[in-house]
XYZ file of C-alpha atoms in Angstrom:
263
model
C -44.584 23.886 27.764
C -42.312 21.426 25.976
C -38.698 22.344 25.514
C -37.542 23.171 22.022
C -34.645 20.970 21.000
C -31.603 23.054 20.215
C -30.548 22.625 16.632
C -26.954 21.660 16.002
C -25.550 24.511 13.952
C -22.165 22.889 13.353
C -21.646 21.430 9.907
C -18.568 19.293 9.257
C -16.217 20.799 6.673
C -12.884 19.684 5.215
C -10.247 21.143 2.920
C -6.852 20.268 1.471
C -4.737 23.178 2.680
C -1.373 22.038 1.279
C -0.347 19.732 -1.546
C 3.046 19.149 -3.126
C 5.065 16.599 -5.078
C 8.485 16.324 -3.464
C 9.616 13.737 -6.032
C 7.848 11.150 -8.229
C 7.750 8.696 -5.296
C 6.808 11.115 -2.537
C 3.545 13.079 -2.623
C 2.394 15.155 0.345
C -1.009 16.448 1.372
C -2.275 18.282 4.454
C -5.973 18.327 5.278
C -8.173 20.111 7.799
C -11.465 18.738 9.107
C -13.719 20.502 11.623
C -15.516 21.148 13.876
C -15.470 18.254 16.362
C -16.671 18.031 19.915
C -14.177 17.132 22.621
C -12.494 13.765 21.961
C -14.022 13.184 18.535
C -11.036 14.444 16.536
C -8.665 11.981 18.216
C -11.092 9.099 17.617
C -11.295 9.827 13.888
C -7.602 10.704 13.549
C -6.510 7.381 15.056
C -8.933 5.374 12.906
C -7.906 7.160 9.688
C -4.193 6.806 10.414
C -4.413 3.055 11.026
C -6.610 2.536 7.968
C -4.368 4.605 5.689
C -1.255 2.700 6.741
C -2.633 -0.846 6.793
C -5.723 -1.145 4.589
C -4.952 0.695 1.333
C -3.842 -1.681 -1.413
C -0.727 -1.268 -3.524
C 1.146 -3.086 -6.300
C 4.597 -4.678 -6.105
C 6.956 -7.152 -7.764
C 6.742 -10.332 -5.700
C 8.769 -12.979 -7.565
C 11.511 -13.502 -10.090
C 10.291 -16.468 -12.123
C 13.656 -16.927 -13.814
C 16.725 -15.155 -15.206
C 18.060 -15.949 -18.678
C 21.474 -15.284 -20.187
C 21.691 -15.696 -23.992
C 18.321 -17.497 -23.934
C 19.590 -20.028 -21.410
C 17.794 -20.173 -18.074
C 20.085 -19.491 -15.132
C 20.110 -22.465 -12.784
C 19.243 -21.836 -9.150
C 22.439 -20.602 -7.474
C 23.577 -21.554 -3.986
C 22.718 -18.164 -2.453
C 21.384 -14.719 -3.431
C 24.792 -13.064 -3.016
C 26.146 -14.973 -6.017
C 27.080 -12.899 -9.058
C 25.847 -13.498 -12.589
C 28.560 -13.630 -15.203
C 28.805 -10.376 -17.225
C 26.405 -8.594 -14.841
C 27.814 -6.124 -12.332
C 25.310 -6.804 -9.545
C 24.742 -9.891 -7.451
C 21.282 -11.478 -7.442
C 20.702 -9.983 -3.997
C 21.447 -6.477 -5.319
C 19.115 -6.976 -8.293
C 16.334 -8.092 -5.940
C 16.938 -5.050 -3.714
C 16.713 -2.728 -6.730
C 13.497 -4.378 -7.936
C 11.971 -3.776 -4.495
C 12.441 -0.016 -4.955
C 10.247 0.099 -8.066
C 6.884 1.798 -7.467
C 3.973 0.476 -9.514
C 0.421 1.676 -10.040
C -2.369 -0.668 -11.085
C -5.890 -1.886 -10.450
C -5.164 -5.567 -11.190
C -7.177 -8.246 -9.388
C -4.807 -11.195 -9.814
C -1.124 -11.977 -10.423
C 0.310 -10.905 -13.775
C 3.637 -11.445 -15.543
C 6.141 -8.836 -16.691
C 9.604 -9.093 -18.192
C 12.897 -7.372 -18.921
C 14.534 -8.374 -22.221
C 17.633 -6.382 -23.188
C 20.996 -6.759 -24.902
C 24.213 -5.481 -23.329
C 26.332 -3.754 -22.617
C 23.874 -1.336 -21.026
C 22.419 0.117 -17.858
C 19.053 -1.476 -17.037
C 16.355 0.597 -15.315
C 12.658 0.217 -14.528
C 11.904 1.845 -17.873
C 12.968 -1.397 -19.577
C 10.281 -3.501 -17.888
C 7.649 -4.692 -20.362
C 4.286 -4.307 -18.668
C 0.652 -4.736 -19.645
C -1.336 -1.521 -20.075
C -3.009 -2.095 -16.693
C 0.276 -1.467 -14.836
C 2.315 1.746 -14.760
C 5.834 2.397 -13.430
C 6.071 5.569 -11.334
C 9.882 5.787 -11.012
C 11.085 4.753 -14.470
C 14.661 5.818 -13.729
C 15.021 3.318 -10.866
C 18.280 1.442 -11.407
C 18.210 -2.370 -11.665
C 21.545 -3.639 -13.024
C 24.449 -3.046 -15.411
C 25.311 -5.552 -18.155
C 29.023 -5.351 -18.913
C 29.262 -7.558 -22.016
C 27.302 -7.969 -25.308
C 24.914 -10.611 -23.990
C 21.144 -11.100 -24.095
C 19.739 -10.666 -20.598
C 16.157 -11.300 -19.498
C 14.214 -11.520 -16.238
C 10.663 -12.799 -15.907
C 8.728 -11.189 -13.054
C 5.475 -11.669 -11.152
C 3.437 -8.625 -10.080
C 0.663 -8.666 -7.483
C -1.689 -6.269 -5.731
C -2.256 -6.597 -1.989
C -2.018 -4.657 1.256
C 0.598 -4.458 4.000
C 3.983 -6.157 3.822
C 4.812 -9.702 2.704
C 8.095 -11.214 3.839
C 9.802 -13.735 1.535
C 6.696 -15.779 0.699
C 7.529 -19.510 0.782
C 4.921 -20.333 -1.885
C 7.446 -19.556 -4.628
C 9.204 -22.921 -4.252
C 5.975 -24.777 -4.986
C 5.257 -22.572 -8.003
C 8.674 -23.183 -9.530
C 9.824 -19.572 -9.199
C 13.498 -18.871 -8.638
C 13.395 -16.042 -6.084
C 10.785 -14.547 -3.803
C 10.916 -10.792 -3.141
C 9.881 -9.090 0.101
C 6.944 -7.025 -1.097
C 5.874 -3.646 0.305
C 2.327 -3.081 -0.908
C 1.704 0.035 1.227
C 1.221 3.114 -1.020
C 0.854 5.368 2.042
C 4.318 5.948 3.496
C 3.465 7.989 6.575
C 0.528 9.657 8.341
C 0.541 12.274 11.079
C -2.338 14.072 12.723
C -2.673 16.779 15.354
C -5.582 18.498 17.023
C -6.143 22.225 17.519
C -8.657 23.564 20.068
C -10.844 26.438 18.881
C -12.990 28.545 21.206
C -16.061 30.488 20.157
C -17.422 32.132 23.250
C -18.416 29.334 25.606
C -18.191 26.714 22.871
C -14.969 24.743 22.516
C -14.415 22.800 19.307
C -11.607 20.622 17.960
C -9.971 20.945 14.548
C -8.223 17.908 13.040
C -5.108 18.411 10.888
C -4.100 15.334 8.898
C -0.811 14.900 6.972
C -0.417 12.106 4.406
C 2.657 11.019 2.422
C 2.228 8.550 -0.465
C 4.630 6.790 -2.838
C 3.192 8.470 -5.945
C 1.022 5.547 -7.051
C -1.922 7.521 -5.699
C -2.371 11.040 -4.351
C -2.930 11.818 -0.658
C -6.460 12.935 -1.557
C -7.147 9.560 -3.237
C -5.678 7.722 -0.248
C -7.912 9.656 2.150
C -10.982 8.857 0.068
C -10.131 5.138 -0.035
C -9.513 5.050 3.726
C -12.860 6.763 4.368
C -14.657 4.209 2.188
C -12.873 1.396 4.037
C -14.030 2.709 7.415
C -17.591 3.073 6.160
C -17.443 -0.484 4.823
C -16.219 -1.873 8.155
C -19.110 -0.279 10.052
C -21.847 -0.731 7.471
C -22.982 -4.137 8.777
C -23.808 -2.671 12.196
C -26.571 -0.623 10.582
C -28.458 -3.837 9.861
C -28.068 -5.879 13.035
C -31.633 -7.168 12.752
C -30.789 -8.935 9.470
C -30.669 -12.677 10.219
C -28.087 -13.211 7.478
C -25.588 -11.040 9.369
C -25.923 -12.807 12.734
C -23.553 -15.607 13.792
C -25.199 -18.963 14.327
C -24.965 -20.705 17.708
C -22.267 -23.047 16.331
C -20.226 -20.105 15.073
C -20.547 -18.340 18.451
C -19.234 -21.415 20.254
C -16.280 -21.639 17.859
C -15.455 -17.946 18.319
C -15.622 -18.329 22.107
C -13.279 -21.339 21.983
C -10.764 -19.473 19.814
C -10.825 -16.126 21.552
C -11.865 -17.029 25.081
C -15.337 -16.654 26.520
C -16.321 -13.119 27.453
C -18.076 -12.343 30.700
């Protein structure tokens, strides 16, 4: 008599068990996913955490093209700590304040934005003129204070990318005045922990996942994007017999030379 294969009665389920907005630039979500067999929860938790922190795209200001005072372009100063006449902040402080601005967009290429105001006044992110495809999350973010009745304008470059870009040297070739360290990561932090559940002789794992975002997307949206990313990474392995997806002999030799031959 042939043995009857035991049917797996466990069906994977998930739920958002806590969600809150701590401030416009800090959204929190806590999720539960279960049941897992031993070791599976840690495998998925590690993969999701790394993907959430490094693969989700965000939008940031990356360059100051130029600064104008009374319609006259400010010449490149000797260093970023120089002050602009009739402006309270140094260029370095203005750049630091611009880095704190959180943007939301789905742009595919670099776009321009600008600030054009007349002093005296307090300049915030609300004064940035943006295309409809870009939205400012923290409109009250402070940028600078103009102390005299002057016309003040800044031309900016906005990009969408992932990870962190440090002081990109391309700006000098493009004729831009100042490059800005850009933090594109919309997910600020991820934690996960595993709870063991026993049902008679069966022992199952429950994965708890905590996600903090900068407000440009919700934790639920971030989790969905990370899941799609993971599926995309692994999708090619489902079609290993497809000749188009196999490295040629020349490509294999090049990969071996670059990464060392495997045994």
